[in-house]
PDB file of C-alpha atoms in Angstrom:
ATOM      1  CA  UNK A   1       3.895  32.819 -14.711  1.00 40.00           C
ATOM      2  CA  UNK A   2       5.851  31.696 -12.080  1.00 42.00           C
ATOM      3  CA  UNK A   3       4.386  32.624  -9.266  1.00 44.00           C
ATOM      4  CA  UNK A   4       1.008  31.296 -10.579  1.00 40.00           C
ATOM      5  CA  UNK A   5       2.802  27.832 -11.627  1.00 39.00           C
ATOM      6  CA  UNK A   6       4.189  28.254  -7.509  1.00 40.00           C
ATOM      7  CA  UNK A   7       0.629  28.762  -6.449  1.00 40.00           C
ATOM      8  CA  UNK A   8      -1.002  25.721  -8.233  1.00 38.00           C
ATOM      9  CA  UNK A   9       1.432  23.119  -6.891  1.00 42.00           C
ATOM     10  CA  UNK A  10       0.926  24.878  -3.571  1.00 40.00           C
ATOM     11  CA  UNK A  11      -2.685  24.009  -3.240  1.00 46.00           C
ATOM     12  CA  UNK A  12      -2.227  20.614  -4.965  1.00 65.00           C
ATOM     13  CA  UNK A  13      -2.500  18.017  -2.528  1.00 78.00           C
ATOM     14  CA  UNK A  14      -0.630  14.452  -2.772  1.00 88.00           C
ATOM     15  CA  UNK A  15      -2.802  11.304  -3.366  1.00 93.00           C
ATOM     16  CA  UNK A  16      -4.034   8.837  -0.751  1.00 94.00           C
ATOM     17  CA  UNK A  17      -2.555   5.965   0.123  1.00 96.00           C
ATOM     18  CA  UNK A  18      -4.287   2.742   1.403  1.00 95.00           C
ATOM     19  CA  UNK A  19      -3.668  -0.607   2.866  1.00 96.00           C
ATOM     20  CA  UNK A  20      -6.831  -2.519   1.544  1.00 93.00           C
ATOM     21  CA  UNK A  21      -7.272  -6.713   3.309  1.00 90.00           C
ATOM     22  CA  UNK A  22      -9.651  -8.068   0.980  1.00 83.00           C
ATOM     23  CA  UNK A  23     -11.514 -11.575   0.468  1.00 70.00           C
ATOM     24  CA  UNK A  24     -11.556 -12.706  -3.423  1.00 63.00           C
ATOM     25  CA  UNK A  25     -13.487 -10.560  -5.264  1.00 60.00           C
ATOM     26  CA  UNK A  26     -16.228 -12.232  -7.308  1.00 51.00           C
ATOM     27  CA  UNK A  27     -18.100 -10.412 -10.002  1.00 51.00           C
ATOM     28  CA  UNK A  28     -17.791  -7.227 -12.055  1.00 52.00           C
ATOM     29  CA  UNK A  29     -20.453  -4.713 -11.441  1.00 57.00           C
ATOM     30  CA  UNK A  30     -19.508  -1.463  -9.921  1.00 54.00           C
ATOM     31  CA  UNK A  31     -20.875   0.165  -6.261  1.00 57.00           C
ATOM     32  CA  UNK A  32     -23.091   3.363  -6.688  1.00 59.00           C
ATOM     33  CA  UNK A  33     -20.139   5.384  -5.413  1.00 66.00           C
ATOM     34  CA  UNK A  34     -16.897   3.766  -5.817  1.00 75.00           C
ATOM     35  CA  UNK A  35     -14.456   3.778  -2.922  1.00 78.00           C
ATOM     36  CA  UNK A  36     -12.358   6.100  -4.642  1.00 85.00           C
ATOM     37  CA  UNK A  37     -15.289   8.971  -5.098  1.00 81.00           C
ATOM     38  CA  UNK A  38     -15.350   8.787  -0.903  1.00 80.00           C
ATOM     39  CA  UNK A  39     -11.480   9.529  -1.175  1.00 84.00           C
ATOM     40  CA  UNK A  40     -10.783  12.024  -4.158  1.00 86.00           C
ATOM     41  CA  UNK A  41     -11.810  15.812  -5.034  1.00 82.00           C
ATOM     42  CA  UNK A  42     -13.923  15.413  -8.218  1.00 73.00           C
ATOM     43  CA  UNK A  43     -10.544  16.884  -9.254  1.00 78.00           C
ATOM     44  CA  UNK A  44      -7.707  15.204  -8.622  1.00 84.00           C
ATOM     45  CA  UNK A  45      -6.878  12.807 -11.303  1.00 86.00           C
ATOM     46  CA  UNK A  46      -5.192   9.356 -10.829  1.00 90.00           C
ATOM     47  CA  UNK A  47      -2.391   9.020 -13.979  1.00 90.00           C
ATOM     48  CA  UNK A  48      -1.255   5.761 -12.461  1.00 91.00           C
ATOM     49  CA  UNK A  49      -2.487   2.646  -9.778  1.00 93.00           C
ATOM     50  CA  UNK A  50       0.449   0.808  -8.055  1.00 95.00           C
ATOM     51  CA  UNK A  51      -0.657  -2.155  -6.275  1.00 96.00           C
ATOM     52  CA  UNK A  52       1.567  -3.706  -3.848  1.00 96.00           C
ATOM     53  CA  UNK A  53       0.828  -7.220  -2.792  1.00 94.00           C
ATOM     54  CA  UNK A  54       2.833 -10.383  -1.647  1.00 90.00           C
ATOM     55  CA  UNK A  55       3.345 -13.791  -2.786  1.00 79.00           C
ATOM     56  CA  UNK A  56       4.746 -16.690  -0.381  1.00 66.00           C
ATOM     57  CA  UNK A  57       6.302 -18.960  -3.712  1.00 62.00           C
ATOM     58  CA  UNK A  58       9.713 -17.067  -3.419  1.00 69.00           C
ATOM     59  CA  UNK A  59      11.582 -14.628  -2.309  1.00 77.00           C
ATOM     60  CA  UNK A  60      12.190 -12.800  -5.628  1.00 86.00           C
ATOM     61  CA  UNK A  61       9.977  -9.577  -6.113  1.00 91.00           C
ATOM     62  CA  UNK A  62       7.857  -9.616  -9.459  1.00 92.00           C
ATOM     63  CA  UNK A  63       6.345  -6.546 -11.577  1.00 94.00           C
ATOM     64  CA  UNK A  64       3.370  -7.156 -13.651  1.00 94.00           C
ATOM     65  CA  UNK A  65       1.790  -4.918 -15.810  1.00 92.00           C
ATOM     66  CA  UNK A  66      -0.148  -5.492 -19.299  1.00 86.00           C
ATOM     67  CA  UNK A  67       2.830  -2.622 -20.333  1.00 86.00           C
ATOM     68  CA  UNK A  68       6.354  -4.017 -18.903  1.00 83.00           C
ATOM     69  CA  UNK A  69       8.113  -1.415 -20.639  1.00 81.00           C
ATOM     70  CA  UNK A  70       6.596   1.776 -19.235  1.00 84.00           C
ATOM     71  CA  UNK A  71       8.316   4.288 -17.539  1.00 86.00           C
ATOM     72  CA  UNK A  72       6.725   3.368 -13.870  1.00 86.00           C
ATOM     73  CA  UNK A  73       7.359  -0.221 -14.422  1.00 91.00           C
ATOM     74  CA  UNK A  74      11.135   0.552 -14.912  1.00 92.00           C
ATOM     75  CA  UNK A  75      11.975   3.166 -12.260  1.00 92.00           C
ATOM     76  CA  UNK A  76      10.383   0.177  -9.893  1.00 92.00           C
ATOM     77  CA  UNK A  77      12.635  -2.478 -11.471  1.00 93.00           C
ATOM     78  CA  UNK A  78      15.502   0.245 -10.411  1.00 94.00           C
ATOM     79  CA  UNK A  79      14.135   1.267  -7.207  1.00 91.00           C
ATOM     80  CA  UNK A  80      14.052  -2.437  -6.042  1.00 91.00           C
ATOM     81  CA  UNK A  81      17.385  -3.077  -7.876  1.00 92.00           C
ATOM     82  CA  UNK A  82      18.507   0.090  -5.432  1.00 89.00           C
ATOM     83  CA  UNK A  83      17.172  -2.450  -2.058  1.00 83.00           C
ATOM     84  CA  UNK A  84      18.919  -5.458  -3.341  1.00 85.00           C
ATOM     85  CA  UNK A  85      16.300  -7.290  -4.916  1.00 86.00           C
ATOM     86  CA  UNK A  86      16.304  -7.603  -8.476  1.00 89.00           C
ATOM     87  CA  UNK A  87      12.842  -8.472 -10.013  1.00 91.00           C
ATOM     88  CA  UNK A  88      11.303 -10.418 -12.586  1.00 92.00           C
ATOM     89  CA  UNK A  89       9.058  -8.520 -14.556  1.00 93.00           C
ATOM     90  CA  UNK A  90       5.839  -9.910 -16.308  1.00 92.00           C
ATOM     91  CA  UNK A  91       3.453  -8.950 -18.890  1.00 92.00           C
ATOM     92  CA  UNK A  92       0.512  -9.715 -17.224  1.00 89.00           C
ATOM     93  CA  UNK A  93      -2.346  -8.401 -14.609  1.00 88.00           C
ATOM     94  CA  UNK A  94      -3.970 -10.273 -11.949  1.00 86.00           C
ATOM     95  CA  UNK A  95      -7.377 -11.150 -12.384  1.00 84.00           C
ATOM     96  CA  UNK A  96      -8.169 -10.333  -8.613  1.00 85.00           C
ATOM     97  CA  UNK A  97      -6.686  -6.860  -9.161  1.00 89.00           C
ATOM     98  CA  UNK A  98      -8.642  -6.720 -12.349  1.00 86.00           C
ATOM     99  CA  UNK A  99     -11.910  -6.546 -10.437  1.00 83.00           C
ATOM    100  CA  UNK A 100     -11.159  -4.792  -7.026  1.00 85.00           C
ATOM    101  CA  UNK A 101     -10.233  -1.740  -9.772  1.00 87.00           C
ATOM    102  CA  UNK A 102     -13.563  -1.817 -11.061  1.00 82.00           C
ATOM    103  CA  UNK A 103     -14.601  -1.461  -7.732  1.00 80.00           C
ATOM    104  CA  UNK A 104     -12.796   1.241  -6.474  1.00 86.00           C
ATOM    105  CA  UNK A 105     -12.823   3.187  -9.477  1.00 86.00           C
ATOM    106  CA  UNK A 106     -15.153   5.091 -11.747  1.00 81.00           C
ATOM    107  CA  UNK A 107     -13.129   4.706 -14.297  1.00 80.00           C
ATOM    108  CA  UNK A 108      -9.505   3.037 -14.287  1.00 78.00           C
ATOM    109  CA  UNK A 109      -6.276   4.657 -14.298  1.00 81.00           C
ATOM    110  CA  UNK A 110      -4.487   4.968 -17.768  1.00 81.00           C
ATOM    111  CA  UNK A 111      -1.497   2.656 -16.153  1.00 87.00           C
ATOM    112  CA  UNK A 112      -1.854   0.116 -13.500  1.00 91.00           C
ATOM    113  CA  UNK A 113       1.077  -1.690 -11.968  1.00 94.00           C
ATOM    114  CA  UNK A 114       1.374  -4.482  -9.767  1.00 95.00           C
ATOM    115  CA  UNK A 115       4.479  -4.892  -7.486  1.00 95.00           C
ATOM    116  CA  UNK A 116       4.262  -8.405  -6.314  1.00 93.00           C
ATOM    117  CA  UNK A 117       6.572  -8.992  -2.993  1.00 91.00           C
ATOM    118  CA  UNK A 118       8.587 -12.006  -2.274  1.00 83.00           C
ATOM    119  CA  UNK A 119       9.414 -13.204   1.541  1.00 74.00           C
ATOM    120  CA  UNK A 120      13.106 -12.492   2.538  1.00 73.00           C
ATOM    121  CA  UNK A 121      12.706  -9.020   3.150  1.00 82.00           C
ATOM    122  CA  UNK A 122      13.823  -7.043   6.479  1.00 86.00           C
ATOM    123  CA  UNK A 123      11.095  -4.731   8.015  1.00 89.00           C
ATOM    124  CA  UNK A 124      13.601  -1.723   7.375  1.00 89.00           C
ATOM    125  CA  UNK A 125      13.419  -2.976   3.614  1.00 88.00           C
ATOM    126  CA  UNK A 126       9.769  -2.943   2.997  1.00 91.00           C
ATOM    127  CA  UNK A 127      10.095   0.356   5.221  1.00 92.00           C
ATOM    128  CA  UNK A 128      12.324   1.957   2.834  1.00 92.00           C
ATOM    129  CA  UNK A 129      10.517   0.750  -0.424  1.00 93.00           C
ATOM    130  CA  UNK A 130       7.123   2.439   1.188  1.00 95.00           C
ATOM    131  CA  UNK A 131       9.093   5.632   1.984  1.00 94.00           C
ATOM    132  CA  UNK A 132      10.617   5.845  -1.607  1.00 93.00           C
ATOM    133  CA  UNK A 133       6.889   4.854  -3.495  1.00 94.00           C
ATOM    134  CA  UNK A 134       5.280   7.598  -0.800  1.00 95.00           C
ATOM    135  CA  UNK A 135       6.768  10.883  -3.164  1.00 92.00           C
ATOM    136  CA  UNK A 136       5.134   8.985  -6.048  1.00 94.00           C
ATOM    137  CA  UNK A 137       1.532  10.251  -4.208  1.00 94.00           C
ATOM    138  CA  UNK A 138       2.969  13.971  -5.538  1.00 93.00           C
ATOM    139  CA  UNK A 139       3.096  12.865  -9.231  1.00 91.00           C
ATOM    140  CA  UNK A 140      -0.812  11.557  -9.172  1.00 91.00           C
ATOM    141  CA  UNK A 141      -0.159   7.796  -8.276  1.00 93.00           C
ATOM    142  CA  UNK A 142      -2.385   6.082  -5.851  1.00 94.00           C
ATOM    143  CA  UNK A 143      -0.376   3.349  -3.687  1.00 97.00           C
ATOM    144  CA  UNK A 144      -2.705   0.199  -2.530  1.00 96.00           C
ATOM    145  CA  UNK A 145      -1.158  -2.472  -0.714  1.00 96.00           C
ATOM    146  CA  UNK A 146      -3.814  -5.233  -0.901  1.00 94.00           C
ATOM    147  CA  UNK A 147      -3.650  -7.951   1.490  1.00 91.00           C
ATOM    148  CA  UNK A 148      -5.258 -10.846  -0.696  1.00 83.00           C
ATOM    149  CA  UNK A 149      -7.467 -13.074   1.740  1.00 76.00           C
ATOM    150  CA  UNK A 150      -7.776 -16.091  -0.220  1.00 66.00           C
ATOM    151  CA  UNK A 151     -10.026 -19.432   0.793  1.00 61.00           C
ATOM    152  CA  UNK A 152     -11.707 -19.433   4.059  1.00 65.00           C
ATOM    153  CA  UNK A 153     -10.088 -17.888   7.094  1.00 62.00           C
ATOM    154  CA  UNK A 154      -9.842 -19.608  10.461  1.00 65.00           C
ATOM    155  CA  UNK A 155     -11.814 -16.225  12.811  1.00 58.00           C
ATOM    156  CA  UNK A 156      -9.660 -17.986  15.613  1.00 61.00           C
ATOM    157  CA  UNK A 157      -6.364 -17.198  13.816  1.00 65.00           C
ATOM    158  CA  UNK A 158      -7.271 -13.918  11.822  1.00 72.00           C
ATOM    159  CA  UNK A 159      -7.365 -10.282  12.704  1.00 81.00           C
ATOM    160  CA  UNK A 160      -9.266  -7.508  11.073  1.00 82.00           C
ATOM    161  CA  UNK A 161      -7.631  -3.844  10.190  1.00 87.00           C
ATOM    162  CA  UNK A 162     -10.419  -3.398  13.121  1.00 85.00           C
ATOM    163  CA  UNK A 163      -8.636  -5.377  15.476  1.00 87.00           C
ATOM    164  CA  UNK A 164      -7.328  -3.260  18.291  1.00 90.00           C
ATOM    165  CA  UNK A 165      -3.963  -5.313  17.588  1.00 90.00           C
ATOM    166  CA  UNK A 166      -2.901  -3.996  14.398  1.00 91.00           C
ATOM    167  CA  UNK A 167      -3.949  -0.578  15.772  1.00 90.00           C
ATOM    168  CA  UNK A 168      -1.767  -0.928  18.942  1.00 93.00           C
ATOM    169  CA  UNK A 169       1.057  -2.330  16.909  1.00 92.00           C
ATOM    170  CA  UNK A 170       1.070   0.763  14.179  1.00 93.00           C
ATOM    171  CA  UNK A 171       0.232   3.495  17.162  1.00 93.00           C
ATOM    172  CA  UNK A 172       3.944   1.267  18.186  1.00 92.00           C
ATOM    173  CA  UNK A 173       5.386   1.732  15.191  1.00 92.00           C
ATOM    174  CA  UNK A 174       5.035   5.755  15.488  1.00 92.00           C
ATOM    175  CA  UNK A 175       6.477   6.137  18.651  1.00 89.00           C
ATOM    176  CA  UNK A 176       9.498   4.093  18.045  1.00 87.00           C
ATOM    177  CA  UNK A 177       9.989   6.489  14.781  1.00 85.00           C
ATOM    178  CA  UNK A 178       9.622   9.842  16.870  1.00 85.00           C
ATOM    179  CA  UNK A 179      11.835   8.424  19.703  1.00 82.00           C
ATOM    180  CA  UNK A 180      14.798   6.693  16.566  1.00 79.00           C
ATOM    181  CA  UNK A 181      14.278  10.692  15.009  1.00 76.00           C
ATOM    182  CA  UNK A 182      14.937  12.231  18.536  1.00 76.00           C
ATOM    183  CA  UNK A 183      18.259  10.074  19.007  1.00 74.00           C
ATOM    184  CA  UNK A 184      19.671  10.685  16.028  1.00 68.00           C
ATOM    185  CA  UNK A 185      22.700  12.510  15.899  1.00 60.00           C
ATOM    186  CA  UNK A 186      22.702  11.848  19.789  1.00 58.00           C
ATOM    187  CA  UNK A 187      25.873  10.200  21.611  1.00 52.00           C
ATOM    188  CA  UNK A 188      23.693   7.323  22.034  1.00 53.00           C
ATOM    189  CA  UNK A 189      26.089   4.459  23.263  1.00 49.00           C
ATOM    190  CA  UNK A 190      23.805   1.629  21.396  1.00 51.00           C
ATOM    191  CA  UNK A 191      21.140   0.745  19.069  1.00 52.00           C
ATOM    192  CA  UNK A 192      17.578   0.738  20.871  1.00 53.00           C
ATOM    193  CA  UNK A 193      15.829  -2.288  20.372  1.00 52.00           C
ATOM    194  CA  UNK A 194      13.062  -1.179  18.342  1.00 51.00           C
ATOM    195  CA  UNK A 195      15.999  -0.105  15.392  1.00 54.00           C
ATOM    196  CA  UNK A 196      17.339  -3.480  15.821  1.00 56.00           C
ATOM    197  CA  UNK A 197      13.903  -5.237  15.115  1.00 60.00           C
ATOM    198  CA  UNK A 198      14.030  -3.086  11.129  1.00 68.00           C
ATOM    199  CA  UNK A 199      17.004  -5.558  10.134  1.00 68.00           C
ATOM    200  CA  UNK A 200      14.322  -8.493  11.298  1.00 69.00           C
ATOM    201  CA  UNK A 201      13.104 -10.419   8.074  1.00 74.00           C
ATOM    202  CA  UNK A 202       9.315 -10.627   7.649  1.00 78.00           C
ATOM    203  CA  UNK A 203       7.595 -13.333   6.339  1.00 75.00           C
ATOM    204  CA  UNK A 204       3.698 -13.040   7.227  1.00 84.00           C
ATOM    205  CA  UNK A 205       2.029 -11.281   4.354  1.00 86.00           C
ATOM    206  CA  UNK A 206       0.327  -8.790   6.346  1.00 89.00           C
ATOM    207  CA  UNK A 207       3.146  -7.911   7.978  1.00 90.00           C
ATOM    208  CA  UNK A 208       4.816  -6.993   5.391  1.00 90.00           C
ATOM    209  CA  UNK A 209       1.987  -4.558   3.551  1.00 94.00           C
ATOM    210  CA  UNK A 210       1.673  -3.066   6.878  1.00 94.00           C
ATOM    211  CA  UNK A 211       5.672  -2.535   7.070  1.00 94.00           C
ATOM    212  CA  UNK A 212       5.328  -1.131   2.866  1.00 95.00           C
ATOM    213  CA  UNK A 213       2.370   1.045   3.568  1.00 96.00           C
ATOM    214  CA  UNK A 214       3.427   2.486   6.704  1.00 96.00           C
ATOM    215  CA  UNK A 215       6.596   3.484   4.729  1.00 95.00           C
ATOM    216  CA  UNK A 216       4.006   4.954   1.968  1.00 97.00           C
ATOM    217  CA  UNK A 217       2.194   6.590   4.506  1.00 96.00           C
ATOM    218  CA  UNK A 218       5.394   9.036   5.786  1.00 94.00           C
ATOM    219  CA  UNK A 219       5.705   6.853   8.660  1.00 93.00           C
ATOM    220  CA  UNK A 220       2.984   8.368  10.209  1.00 93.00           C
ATOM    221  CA  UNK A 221      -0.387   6.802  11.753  1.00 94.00           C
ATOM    222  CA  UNK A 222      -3.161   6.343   9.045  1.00 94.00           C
ATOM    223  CA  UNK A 223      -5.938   9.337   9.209  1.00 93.00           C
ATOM    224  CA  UNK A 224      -8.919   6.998   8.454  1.00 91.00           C
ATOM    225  CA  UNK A 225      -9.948   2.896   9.581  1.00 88.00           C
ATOM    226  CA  UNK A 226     -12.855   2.234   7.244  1.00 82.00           C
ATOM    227  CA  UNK A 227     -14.918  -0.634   5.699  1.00 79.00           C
ATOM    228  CA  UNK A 228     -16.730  -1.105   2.524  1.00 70.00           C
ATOM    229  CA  UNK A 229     -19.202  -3.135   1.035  1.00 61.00           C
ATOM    230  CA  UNK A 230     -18.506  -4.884  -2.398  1.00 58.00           C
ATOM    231  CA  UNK A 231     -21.769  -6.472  -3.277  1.00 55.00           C
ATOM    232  CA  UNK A 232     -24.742  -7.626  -1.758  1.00 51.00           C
ATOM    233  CA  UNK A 233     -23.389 -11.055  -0.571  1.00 50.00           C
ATOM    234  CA  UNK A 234     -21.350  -9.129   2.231  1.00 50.00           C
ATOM    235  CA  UNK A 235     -18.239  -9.435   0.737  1.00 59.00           C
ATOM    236  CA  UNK A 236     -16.088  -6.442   1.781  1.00 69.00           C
ATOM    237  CA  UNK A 237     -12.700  -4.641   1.901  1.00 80.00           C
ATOM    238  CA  UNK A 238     -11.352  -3.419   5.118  1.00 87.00           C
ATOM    239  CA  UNK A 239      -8.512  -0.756   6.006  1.00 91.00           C
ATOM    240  CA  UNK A 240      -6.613   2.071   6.448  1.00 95.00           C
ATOM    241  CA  UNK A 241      -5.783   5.116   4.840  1.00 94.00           C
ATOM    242  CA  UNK A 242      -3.070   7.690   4.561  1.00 95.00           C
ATOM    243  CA  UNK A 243      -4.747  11.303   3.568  1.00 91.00           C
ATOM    244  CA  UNK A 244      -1.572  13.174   4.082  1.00 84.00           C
TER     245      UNK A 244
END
């Protein structure tokens, strides 16, 4: 029995992860083939949907969920607690969130959380909350950080997932972990700049999903750049996604 039970979770593979930038969503009906159905083996099931998300009103972090007393809700109240940022929680569900899971989804996950990020956070922080959520992708929870893109967008100022900027900077970010995992435990005579730039705080929004989901994604590049149409009007979502 055993070795079966050994075999099974051998096999199994952990969820996706995905950092989604997204204008309002407007509407309800579903795609043909949800994003989701692109993503997931017809058998893999989803028990839970963790959105991650920011809000520039404070720096105090905020769960919401229709259930504030379920068990995922409160091992994030503790895991935050555990980073130094204790949370208010809130018995409630965005309405944006609402409809981007009818989109992705075929059918919606029994519980869907919504961690809701305050500024005041280091990059090392929202680092180390990704990297603690990422062995949550084991236990058949899918981790979105949605970048909400709210009102119209100035195409001077604003960057795309496509942009060969945000690629550059996360191809960065991978380096500088392979070169901090190298020196450690090295008689290295002082901190390289890069491990320095962690204790930085963040304040731009997408920023600090990219910081959270990089953490999610094991610190690793993302496997997949993608875009997908929402509805006929053109709206879409744009990202990337962690397969491993």
């Amino acid at each position: 029995m055993a070795e079966e039970s050994s075999q099974v979770s051998a096999t199994s593979r952990r969820l996706p992860a995905l950092y989604l930038a997204c204008r309002e969503i407007a509407g309800t009906d579903t795609r043909p083939l949800p994003l989701m159905a692109r993503l997931l083996e017809t058998t893999e099931k989803v028990d839970a949907v963790v959105f991650i998300t920011t809000h520039g009103a404070g720096r105090v972090p905020q769960l919401r969920s229709s259930r504030p007393a379920d068990e995922f809700v409160v091992e994030l109240r503790l895991l935050l607690e555990g980073l130094g940022h204790t949370p208010t929680v809130h018995q409630s569900f965005d309405k944006h969130l609402a409809r981007l899971t009818i989109q992705l989804f075929a059918r919606p996950a029994p519980d869907m959380v919504e961690v809701r990020l305050g500024s005041g956070m280091t990059a090392g922080q929202y680092r180390r909350l990704g990297e603690s959520l990422c062995l949550w992708r084991d236990r058949h929870v899918m981790l979105i950080c949605v970048d909400q893109l709210l009102g119209k967008l100035d195409p001077q100022q604003y960057r795309s997932p496509h942009d060969s900027y945000w690629r550059g900077l996360l191809s960065q970010w991978v380096e500088e972990r392979n070169w901090e995992e190298a020196l450690s435990g090295s008689a290295l005579g002082s901190t390289p700049s890069f491990v320095k730039t962690e204790k930085a705080l963040v304040s731009d929004n997408t920023l600090c999903l990219l910081h959270a989901a990089f953490g999610i994604g094991g610190s690793r590049a993302p496997q997949r750049l993608f875009g997908f149409y929402l509805d006929d009007n053109e709206r879409a979502l744009s990202g990337y996604c962690w397969m491993d």
